[in-house]
Amino acid sequence: MDTGKVELSKKYQDKINHLHHDKINNNRDKIKYFGNLDIDDHGFIYFPDFHFTPITNQDGKVYGMKLLGENFRKILNEMPVYINENSSLATCWPGNLSTWMDIGFRPEHEPVHLYPIHEKYGIWQHGCGGMNHLCPDLRIGLELGWSGLLANVRKYREFHEATDTSFYDGEELLIMGVLEWINRHVEYAMKLAETASSEEEKQNYLEIAEVNQHLLTRAPADFREACQFLAHFQCIDRMYCAGGAIGQLDELLRPFYITDVKEKKLNDQEVIWHLASLLFNDTHYSQIGGLSPDGKKDMTSRMSFLILDATHYLKIPSNLSIRLHDNLNKDLLERSLEYNMLDGTGASYSCNIGCEEGFVKNGFPVELARMRVKSGCNWTAIPGEEYPLQDVTRINMATALEMALAEMKESQYRSLDILWELFTKHLSVMIDCIKDGYDWHYEHVSEDTPEIVLNLFMRGPIERGLNCASGGVDILNFNIDGIGLATVADSFGAIEQRIEKEQRLSFDQLFQVLDADYEGYEDVRLMLKNIKRLGNPESPSMAFAERIRDFFVSCCRDTPTKKYGLPIIPGMFSHGDIVRYGHTLKATPNGRKGGEPISHSNEPDPGFADALYSFSPTLKATTVAKLQPGYGNSSPLHLDIDSSMLNKEGGMEALISLLHTHNHMGGTLIHLNCLTKERLLKAHKDPDSDPDLVIRVTGYSAFFSSLSKEYRQQIVDRFLA
């Protein structure tokens, strides 16, 4: 296998450099209008003059498959067409449908019975109504094309002879809209060719027109057509509820690459350009490498290297992941780390042992576990086969602690054991509320907000006439993510040490200083904060963290949902929401003041390692591995490392060893930033001074300058820990 890096000619380097600068300018325009963007670096183009009037129900909302299809077709025919002069592909998306229409449950299906619990416990991400968090199998689309997908819909509508054809009507309307939208780009590309400033530019526009013309009537036949089809998909997927999974990208494109190279239709420089054009179009989540289902083969191919090279050359936010395992191609791993060091960030690493062995514990064969692909910020799914609904919930465990402290304060009883009982009581209420919401979701979501886009790329929905959320696919798993673990564990650890063991403080005094938000009690705050915190090998907080983790996992796993028996897989992932969830939380016994961020996922807080343990990445990695929920859903490790450390002799080898060790300890996902402290602090102080700086926030990467000050601060805090 050829593992060499592609060296670009000036022609292709210039095209890709222009795409890079266009991305930065697009982001500036979006920030100017929308403000800071603390989410995935979505690739939409902002068109200030575009307005859309939806077709609505009488209540002004949009729900139901047919009405969704009508609106999708309407907007695809009305929104601006777009071709970047430096791209080999057409199309873009102007924003989410929710920008112009109210999509959601019909009024009688709103889960109003759960709202009081949501409000009491601050459950803002409850999962009920969650959309688009599953991984399509885009081989279906690449094999059938848009016209073949349309024929499939019509075939099964006729086969089922259903009285209510709205499911198929909606899907047909969507595909008809896509075909009409593609045809608009054919016409637009031809017009651009007429006014092109050079013969090379004209030829590119004519080729774009030809590629899209072909895709109106048949499946993709070559590499460029396959990339164009994926770009079409990216746009409609993002437009509907911000979908973002593309799957095992190297395997999707490898057959087209092999055929084209054999027929001498393209070279690797052209491949890099087509890939860069696809990555420019959107930052969909994708994976390269990994084990074959039988576990005998590393799936790394020439295409894996080309995707990695294209990501490096383009230098914009990327959501590419590599499946880490013992037999991973060494050159691919080293190349990815080299690019991480050069670019500041790059590919993340999805760990096979924790992800695969954990998933098997849910009763699935290991062959299926190996088929799970990194598909979102933190999550994996089986393309086309699984409805996992991950990353749509957050259980702030620190809120359960706050409720427990408040309840104990009002009673006459004081002890650590009583506090634990109250904490677990409130945590159970929160988890049960999410489960009840999932039952409600299962019962109503298919009628109101079906997966109109992803149904087309799953194995079962079109054949059965059922939305993939409710019987369209065979594997249904629902996820609950707990957050704020270190905040709670360090709080229990501080209470045990300072109140129970040392008796330097009473519970009533603790209530007093917490109510005062530590104002006038800085000495007490430091006393509580300066225990050996979670992450320190000698910390008393580890026992509490494991106890909390075990209780949380037990609540999720031991019983399915009450009404429909839906299985729950526990996870611990906070996204970047530690700021939001900390904002409304009062002071906590770990020395954290009210309103400050809570801890990330199941990670120790920044600054946990004292002077005796100066190399905290190793301690952090060990802690995160030990505290995995253990059932295959990811709880990530964020490694923010000064690149000057890695440039020293043995630095790269030490990092590779750390990655593999974390995998063998049961870790699930590793995110990496490699840059200097000086560059990060300068960019934090003046974001516009370094518009090229790309940073991995949590599961996603973004331009550092596009983030709010609060989001930038959490990265700085991690880096300086």
XYZ file of C-alpha atoms in Angstrom, residues 105-705:
601
model
C -44.312 17.887 18.241
C -47.864 18.897 17.501
C -49.414 20.634 20.559
C -51.223 17.557 21.871
C -47.978 15.566 21.726
C -45.830 17.967 23.733
C -44.498 16.118 26.827
C -46.054 18.674 29.179
C -46.288 16.131 32.004
C -42.476 16.105 32.153
C -41.946 19.856 32.022
C -42.171 20.436 35.797
C -39.339 17.927 36.395
C -37.301 19.414 33.538
C -37.667 22.848 35.104
C -36.966 21.755 38.674
C -33.791 19.890 37.786
C -32.588 22.030 34.896
C -32.948 19.213 32.362
C -32.581 21.241 29.184
C -31.440 18.363 27.010
C -33.943 15.642 27.770
C -33.819 13.682 24.515
C -37.557 13.697 23.917
C -37.851 14.845 20.324
C -34.132 14.346 19.686
C -33.305 14.071 16.017
C -30.685 12.918 13.568
C -28.284 11.217 15.994
C -27.782 8.027 14.032
C -25.385 7.035 11.280
C -26.637 6.510 7.720
C -25.260 3.825 5.455
C -24.387 5.962 2.471
C -23.529 2.902 0.427
C -27.291 2.768 -0.175
C -27.225 6.169 -1.836
C -23.982 5.593 -3.694
C -25.370 2.339 -5.105
C -28.809 3.711 -6.049
C -28.306 7.417 -6.686
C -31.122 9.932 -6.172
C -33.205 8.516 -9.013
C -32.768 5.003 -7.620
C -33.808 6.161 -4.153
C -36.933 7.686 -5.709
C -37.701 4.454 -7.542
C -37.280 2.566 -4.263
C -39.793 4.802 -2.491
C -42.329 4.361 -5.282
C -41.765 0.618 -5.428
C -42.496 0.050 -1.737
C -45.427 2.456 -1.638
C -47.047 0.338 -4.334
C -45.975 -2.910 -2.651
C -47.596 -2.071 0.706
C -50.842 -0.718 -0.788
C -51.178 1.433 2.324
C -54.333 3.459 2.906
C -52.228 6.246 4.410
C -49.374 6.956 1.994
C -48.081 10.058 3.776
C -44.815 8.334 4.803
C -43.908 7.598 1.200
C -45.406 10.874 -0.078
C -43.103 12.865 2.179
C -40.018 10.916 1.123
C -40.934 11.314 -2.550
C -41.447 15.059 -2.177
C -38.016 15.387 -0.563
C -36.246 13.467 -3.347
C -38.127 15.355 -6.052
C -36.939 18.556 -4.403
C -33.349 17.277 -4.348
C -33.475 16.420 -8.065
C -34.913 19.822 -8.933
C -32.255 21.498 -6.775
C -29.487 19.541 -8.521
C -30.906 20.555 -11.893
C -30.810 24.208 -10.817
C -27.081 23.767 -10.184
C -26.600 22.218 -13.614
C -28.125 25.325 -15.164
C -26.145 27.621 -12.858
C -22.835 25.904 -13.639
C -23.514 26.270 -17.373
C -24.152 30.007 -16.918
C -20.949 30.415 -14.920
C -19.043 28.652 -17.672
C -20.241 31.274 -20.157
C -18.664 34.099 -18.140
C -15.599 32.272 -16.798
C -12.410 34.311 -16.674
C -10.161 31.497 -17.922
C -10.336 28.301 -19.901
C -9.452 26.296 -16.788
C -12.282 27.876 -14.805
C -14.725 27.308 -17.664
C -13.741 23.656 -17.902
C -14.313 23.169 -14.171
C -17.825 24.635 -14.374
C -18.655 22.475 -17.384
C -17.437 19.388 -15.542
C -19.503 20.313 -12.465
C -22.551 20.667 -14.719
C -21.856 17.289 -16.317
C -21.351 15.542 -12.962
C -24.617 16.894 -11.602
C -26.436 16.134 -14.851
C -25.387 12.505 -14.527
C -26.586 12.363 -10.930
C -30.094 13.339 -12.013
C -30.626 9.981 -13.684
C -28.198 7.449 -12.229
C -25.926 6.484 -9.361
C -22.399 7.921 -9.072
C -20.038 6.239 -11.529
C -16.681 7.730 -10.544
C -14.858 9.362 -7.638
C -15.883 12.949 -8.365
C -19.521 11.952 -8.792
C -19.392 10.058 -5.491
C -18.023 13.156 -3.723
C -20.725 15.288 -5.341
C -23.431 12.882 -4.174
C -22.047 13.045 -0.634
C -22.056 16.846 -0.824
C -25.731 16.759 -1.817
C -26.409 14.524 1.162
C -24.438 16.736 3.549
C -26.574 19.729 2.647
C -30.004 18.204 3.144
C -28.804 16.295 6.220
C -27.570 19.478 7.902
C -30.667 21.412 6.873
C -32.924 18.962 8.668
C -32.224 19.126 12.418
C -28.453 19.589 11.964
C -27.520 16.035 11.032
C -23.815 15.409 10.797
C -22.770 11.762 10.308
C -21.251 10.446 7.095
C -19.753 7.131 8.265
C -16.634 5.207 7.233
C -15.503 7.672 4.593
C -12.443 5.773 3.370
C -14.484 2.644 2.678
C -17.312 4.608 1.040
C -14.936 6.178 -1.486
C -12.340 3.430 -1.882
C -14.143 1.460 -4.653
C -14.503 4.585 -6.807
C -10.860 5.484 -6.259
C -9.632 2.017 -7.211
C -11.675 1.994 -10.419
C -10.679 5.492 -11.484
C -6.987 4.910 -10.838
C -7.107 1.630 -12.744
C -8.749 3.412 -15.675
C -6.301 6.354 -15.300
C -9.167 8.816 -14.900
C -7.599 10.749 -12.021
C -4.457 11.174 -9.954
C -3.917 11.689 -6.245
C -3.645 15.481 -6.530
C -7.112 15.582 -8.081
C -8.375 13.278 -5.328
C -7.055 15.666 -2.682
C -8.849 18.554 -4.401
C -12.166 16.666 -4.587
C -11.840 15.647 -0.934
C -10.955 19.193 0.134
C -14.021 20.432 -1.754
C -16.170 17.924 0.131
C -14.642 18.887 3.487
C -15.151 22.570 2.653
C -18.816 21.876 1.986
C -19.348 20.688 5.558
C -17.636 19.219 8.611
C -19.643 15.997 8.757
C -18.305 13.382 11.187
C -16.399 10.541 9.566
C -14.030 7.722 10.451
C -11.036 6.156 8.745
C -9.263 2.918 9.634
C -10.511 0.300 12.057
C -10.964 -3.424 12.130
C -13.048 -5.473 9.725
C -16.100 -7.100 11.370
C -14.253 -10.408 11.751
C -11.367 -8.601 13.472
C -8.752 -9.992 11.084
C -8.015 -6.971 8.919
C -7.018 -3.356 9.481
C -9.190 -1.391 7.050
C -6.576 1.304 6.482
C -6.179 1.898 2.738
C -4.613 4.415 0.403
C -7.902 6.314 0.672
C -7.401 6.685 4.458
C -4.122 8.514 3.843
C -5.608 10.697 1.119
C -8.448 11.823 3.406
C -5.929 12.612 6.138
C -3.758 14.561 3.682
C -6.741 16.543 2.371
C -7.760 17.494 5.909
C -4.228 18.700 6.596
C -3.933 20.726 3.398
C -7.303 22.443 3.859
C -6.638 23.422 7.493
C -10.211 24.157 8.528
C -12.222 22.552 11.341
C -12.523 18.824 10.782
C -14.506 16.083 12.460
C -12.391 13.193 11.243
C -11.645 10.281 13.555
C -9.287 7.301 13.376
C -10.298 4.006 14.953
C -7.387 3.165 17.239
C -6.442 -0.509 17.673
C -3.287 -2.564 18.146
C -2.876 -3.388 14.465
C -3.643 0.076 13.146
C -1.301 1.010 10.323
C 1.634 2.629 12.101
C 2.234 5.143 9.309
C -1.367 6.343 9.481
C -1.165 6.890 13.239
C 2.164 8.695 13.037
C 1.021 10.832 10.091
C -2.091 11.868 12.002
C -0.037 12.876 15.036
C 2.406 14.757 12.834
C -0.515 16.727 11.395
C -1.947 17.332 14.864
C 1.380 18.856 15.882
C 1.696 20.956 12.717
C -1.904 22.166 12.611
C -2.715 22.427 16.339
C -5.383 19.763 16.101
C -6.683 17.195 13.641
C -8.088 13.692 13.796
C -9.497 12.338 17.046
C -8.981 8.709 18.108
C -11.896 6.356 18.688
C -10.618 3.520 20.888
C -11.615 0.039 19.835
C -11.323 -1.829 23.158
C -13.599 0.339 25.292
C -16.065 0.942 22.470
C -16.244 -2.632 21.222
C -15.960 -4.684 24.411
C -18.367 -2.307 26.135
C -20.974 -2.664 23.394
C -20.752 -6.440 23.629
C -21.864 -6.161 27.280
C -25.232 -4.965 25.955
C -25.781 -8.394 24.420
C -24.476 -7.720 20.903
C -21.898 -9.846 19.062
C -18.419 -8.370 18.760
C -18.751 -8.362 14.963
C -21.516 -5.760 15.255
C -19.491 -3.817 17.810
C -16.624 -3.509 15.321
C -19.058 -2.111 12.747
C -19.881 0.861 14.966
C -18.376 3.977 13.399
C -17.507 7.324 14.997
C -20.512 9.375 13.923
C -20.754 12.463 16.132
C -19.050 14.510 18.820
C -18.597 11.528 21.099
C -20.680 8.728 19.714
C -20.522 5.688 17.479
C -23.256 3.790 15.665
C -23.712 0.952 13.175
C -24.327 2.638 9.803
C -27.793 1.966 8.476
C -28.674 -0.559 11.181
C -28.897 1.190 14.559
C -31.045 3.942 16.075
C -28.886 4.943 19.072
C -30.046 8.509 19.836
C -26.862 9.555 21.622
C -25.647 13.034 22.598
C -29.180 14.408 23.048
C -29.389 14.216 26.864
C -27.523 15.743 29.802
C -28.024 14.748 33.444
C -26.213 17.355 35.517
C -25.299 15.265 38.549
C -24.229 18.431 40.367
C -27.879 19.531 40.319
C -28.839 16.342 42.163
C -26.184 17.218 44.748
C -27.518 20.773 45.047
C -31.017 19.406 45.655
C -29.691 16.941 48.224
C -27.841 19.662 50.139
C -30.927 21.872 50.144
C -33.119 19.036 51.433
C -30.675 18.062 54.154
C -30.374 21.683 55.233
C -34.129 21.794 55.888
C -34.065 18.604 57.959
C -32.605 17.999 61.414
C -30.289 15.226 60.251
C -26.691 15.708 59.148
C -24.287 13.076 57.825
C -22.440 12.055 54.713
C -24.538 8.900 54.435
C -27.768 10.882 54.536
C -26.427 13.254 51.896
C -25.579 10.277 49.677
C -29.106 8.855 50.058
C -30.650 12.191 49.135
C -28.270 12.632 46.210
C -29.095 9.227 44.749
C -32.815 9.872 45.244
C -32.693 13.041 43.170
C -30.389 11.513 40.570
C -32.859 8.635 40.163
C -35.705 11.101 39.580
C -33.719 12.794 36.819
C -32.850 9.510 35.097
C -36.435 8.217 35.349
C -37.657 11.457 33.793
C -35.374 10.945 30.783
C -36.595 7.354 30.446
C -40.232 8.456 30.525
C -39.396 11.038 27.874
C -37.917 8.359 25.655
C -41.152 6.366 25.870
C -43.026 9.505 24.843
C -40.512 10.098 22.051
C -40.919 6.556 20.739
C -44.706 6.903 20.735
C -44.995 10.282 18.987
C -41.835 11.326 17.142
C -42.518 9.279 14.004
C -45.879 10.931 13.532
C -44.571 14.452 14.016
C -40.844 14.745 13.186
C -39.771 11.589 11.345
C -36.197 11.127 10.109
C -37.192 12.151 6.600
C -33.597 12.373 5.346
C -31.916 9.472 7.123
C -34.764 7.017 6.493
C -33.522 6.904 2.907
C -30.095 5.686 4.004
C -31.093 3.148 6.658
C -31.807 -0.517 5.985
C -35.490 -1.071 6.690
C -37.544 2.142 6.807
C -38.391 2.377 3.103
C -38.854 -1.393 2.811
C -41.211 -1.446 5.838
C -42.840 1.942 5.511
C -41.778 2.789 9.056
C -39.732 5.657 10.447
C -36.389 4.390 11.721
C -37.185 5.714 15.232
C -40.153 3.362 15.602
C -39.618 -0.014 13.997
C -37.843 0.970 10.787
C -34.558 -0.565 11.976
C -33.966 -3.545 14.232
C -31.421 -2.134 16.676
C -32.723 0.546 19.035
C -30.512 1.904 21.801
C -31.172 5.046 23.780
C -28.480 6.975 25.611
C -28.328 9.004 28.822
C -25.226 11.122 29.451
C -24.247 12.092 32.975
C -22.140 15.214 33.445
C -20.353 17.006 36.277
C -18.827 13.881 37.809
C -15.671 15.533 39.190
C -17.692 18.431 40.609
C -19.776 15.975 42.628
C -16.977 13.533 43.518
C -14.677 16.305 44.755
C -17.573 17.762 46.740
C -18.171 14.456 48.502
C -14.422 14.051 48.975
C -14.131 17.503 50.557
C -17.073 16.843 52.897
C -15.643 13.497 53.972
C -12.194 14.929 54.651
C -12.967 18.360 56.142
C -16.244 17.610 57.953
C -16.373 13.901 58.743
C -12.710 13.068 59.309
C -10.954 16.281 60.341
C -14.042 18.009 61.782
C -12.659 21.380 60.709
C -16.114 22.369 59.523
C -19.694 21.440 60.379
C -22.509 20.853 57.936
C -24.281 23.981 59.195
C -21.133 26.009 58.570
C -20.924 24.468 55.098
C -24.495 25.540 54.352
C -23.638 29.029 55.533
C -20.623 29.458 53.268
C -22.415 27.916 50.278
C -25.375 30.271 50.754
C -22.891 33.156 50.830
C -21.257 31.866 47.633
C -18.001 31.865 49.654
C -18.133 35.669 50.028
C -16.113 36.401 53.165
C -15.083 32.729 53.409
C -12.168 32.467 51.010
C -10.189 30.501 53.578
C -12.970 27.924 53.809
C -13.267 27.754 50.016
C -9.557 27.049 49.647
C -9.682 24.491 52.430
C -12.443 22.604 50.599
C -10.802 22.990 47.203
C -7.338 21.991 48.293
C -7.964 18.367 49.076
C -6.274 15.823 46.836
C -8.783 16.074 44.018
C -10.040 13.553 41.521
C -7.164 12.581 39.249
C -4.566 12.564 42.003
C -3.684 8.914 42.743
C -4.127 9.547 46.473
C -7.454 11.364 46.147
C -10.389 10.251 48.313
C -12.609 11.537 45.498
C -11.859 8.513 43.289
C -13.860 6.176 45.513
C -16.818 8.572 45.360
C -16.446 8.983 41.586
C -16.569 5.210 41.094
C -19.530 4.946 43.455
C -21.395 7.704 41.599
C -20.531 6.159 38.230
C -21.740 2.740 39.364
C -25.023 4.108 40.697
C -25.614 6.130 37.524
C -24.858 3.136 35.301
C -27.101 0.898 37.396
C -30.022 3.324 37.147
C -29.633 3.441 33.375
C -28.959 -0.223 32.738
C -30.942 -2.217 35.307
C -34.390 -1.337 33.995
C -35.491 -0.342 30.497
C -38.129 2.324 29.947
C -41.438 1.527 31.635
C -43.874 1.549 28.728
C -41.950 0.247 25.726
C -38.987 -1.474 27.355
C -36.429 0.594 25.466
C -32.822 -0.233 26.413
C -30.643 2.532 27.850
C -26.879 2.726 27.383
C -25.130 5.078 29.837
C -22.483 7.573 28.801
C -20.699 10.590 30.228
C -20.260 13.437 27.779
C -20.698 17.123 28.489
C -19.968 18.611 25.045
C -19.012 22.233 25.765
C -22.077 22.643 27.957
C -20.107 22.894 31.191
C -20.484 26.684 31.016
C -24.236 26.586 30.495
C -24.909 24.013 33.194
C -22.635 25.774 35.639
C -24.250 29.149 35.051
C -27.417 28.351 37.033
C -25.769 26.095 39.624
C -25.108 27.458 43.098
C -21.782 27.112 44.909
C -20.673 23.519 45.491
C -18.593 21.989 48.320
C -15.549 21.442 46.088
C -14.754 25.161 46.298
C -16.498 26.034 43.056
C -18.386 29.350 43.200
C -21.932 29.714 41.919
C -22.169 30.247 38.187
C -18.740 28.806 37.411
C -18.462 25.922 34.923
C -18.895 22.347 36.079
C -16.416 19.599 35.218
C -16.076 17.982 31.778
C -17.625 14.550 31.177
C -15.847 12.128 33.568
C -12.573 14.091 33.577
C -10.766 15.648 36.538
C -11.006 19.413 36.824
C -8.107 21.508 35.479
C -5.329 21.905 38.030
C -6.076 18.623 39.783
C -2.418 17.478 39.767
C -0.199 18.943 42.457
C 3.561 19.549 42.286
C 4.358 15.887 42.950
C 2.616 14.883 39.733
C 3.666 17.432 37.125
C 2.826 15.375 33.999
C -0.932 15.453 34.389
C -1.882 14.019 30.932
C -0.956 10.528 32.127
C -2.897 10.917 35.373
C -5.835 12.406 33.505
C -5.863 9.573 30.965
C -5.733 6.975 33.734
C -8.623 8.593 35.602
C -10.834 8.886 32.521
C -10.180 5.244 31.599
C -11.022 4.023 35.107
C -14.292 5.972 35.187
C -15.746 4.835 31.849
C -19.419 3.840 32.118
C -18.345 0.630 30.385
C -21.097 -0.171 27.877
C -19.558 1.100 24.657
C -20.714 4.713 24.592
C -17.874 7.192 24.642
C -16.641 9.267 27.557
C -13.795 11.215 26.006
C -10.337 12.182 27.139
C -9.214 15.699 26.226
C -5.449 15.976 25.847
C -4.242 19.544 25.505
C -0.477 19.300 25.143
C 2.207 21.928 24.614
C 3.760 21.048 21.254
C 7.193 22.061 22.553
C 7.010 19.016 24.840
C 6.263 16.707 21.908
C 9.110 18.127 19.844
C 11.627 16.919 22.398
C 13.356 13.599 21.842
C 10.968 10.750 22.600
C 7.926 13.050 22.727
C 6.089 11.414 19.825
C 6.819 7.902 21.117
C 5.519 8.876 24.558
C 2.284 10.184 23.046
C 1.757 7.040 20.954
C 2.308 4.958 24.073
C -0.215 7.080 25.963
C -2.847 6.594 23.247
C -2.432 2.819 23.147
C -2.327 2.554 26.944
C -5.570 4.513 27.252
C -7.147 2.176 24.716
C -6.027 -0.913 26.647
C -7.317 0.549 29.907
C -10.796 0.744 28.392
C -10.827 4.339 27.169
C -13.242 5.145 24.380
C -12.277 8.417 22.691
C -9.300 10.795 22.669
C -9.347 14.423 21.530
C -6.042 16.148 20.996
C -4.791 19.726 20.829
C -1.073 20.357 20.247
C 0.083 23.974 20.327
C 2.139 26.356 22.389
C 0.889 28.187 25.447
C 2.009 31.476 23.933
C -0.067 31.050 20.771
C -3.174 29.991 22.679
C -3.033 32.851 25.180
C -2.422 35.427 22.450
C -5.374 34.132 20.422
C -7.564 34.110 23.533
C -6.724 37.740 24.266
C -7.199 38.825 20.645
C -9.098 36.177 18.624
C -8.850 38.163 15.392
C -5.054 38.057 15.564
C -5.039 34.353 14.714
C -8.028 33.557 12.460
C -6.368 30.348 11.209
C -6.157 28.699 14.641
C -8.307 25.567 14.698
C -8.945 24.005 18.089
C -10.722 20.869 19.257
C -13.333 22.127 21.704
C -14.715 18.782 22.841
C -16.014 16.294 20.314
C -15.826 18.849 17.562
C -13.254 21.279 16.230
C -13.761 24.951 15.417
C -11.933 28.109 14.580
C -10.824 29.424 17.969
C -11.841 32.937 16.941
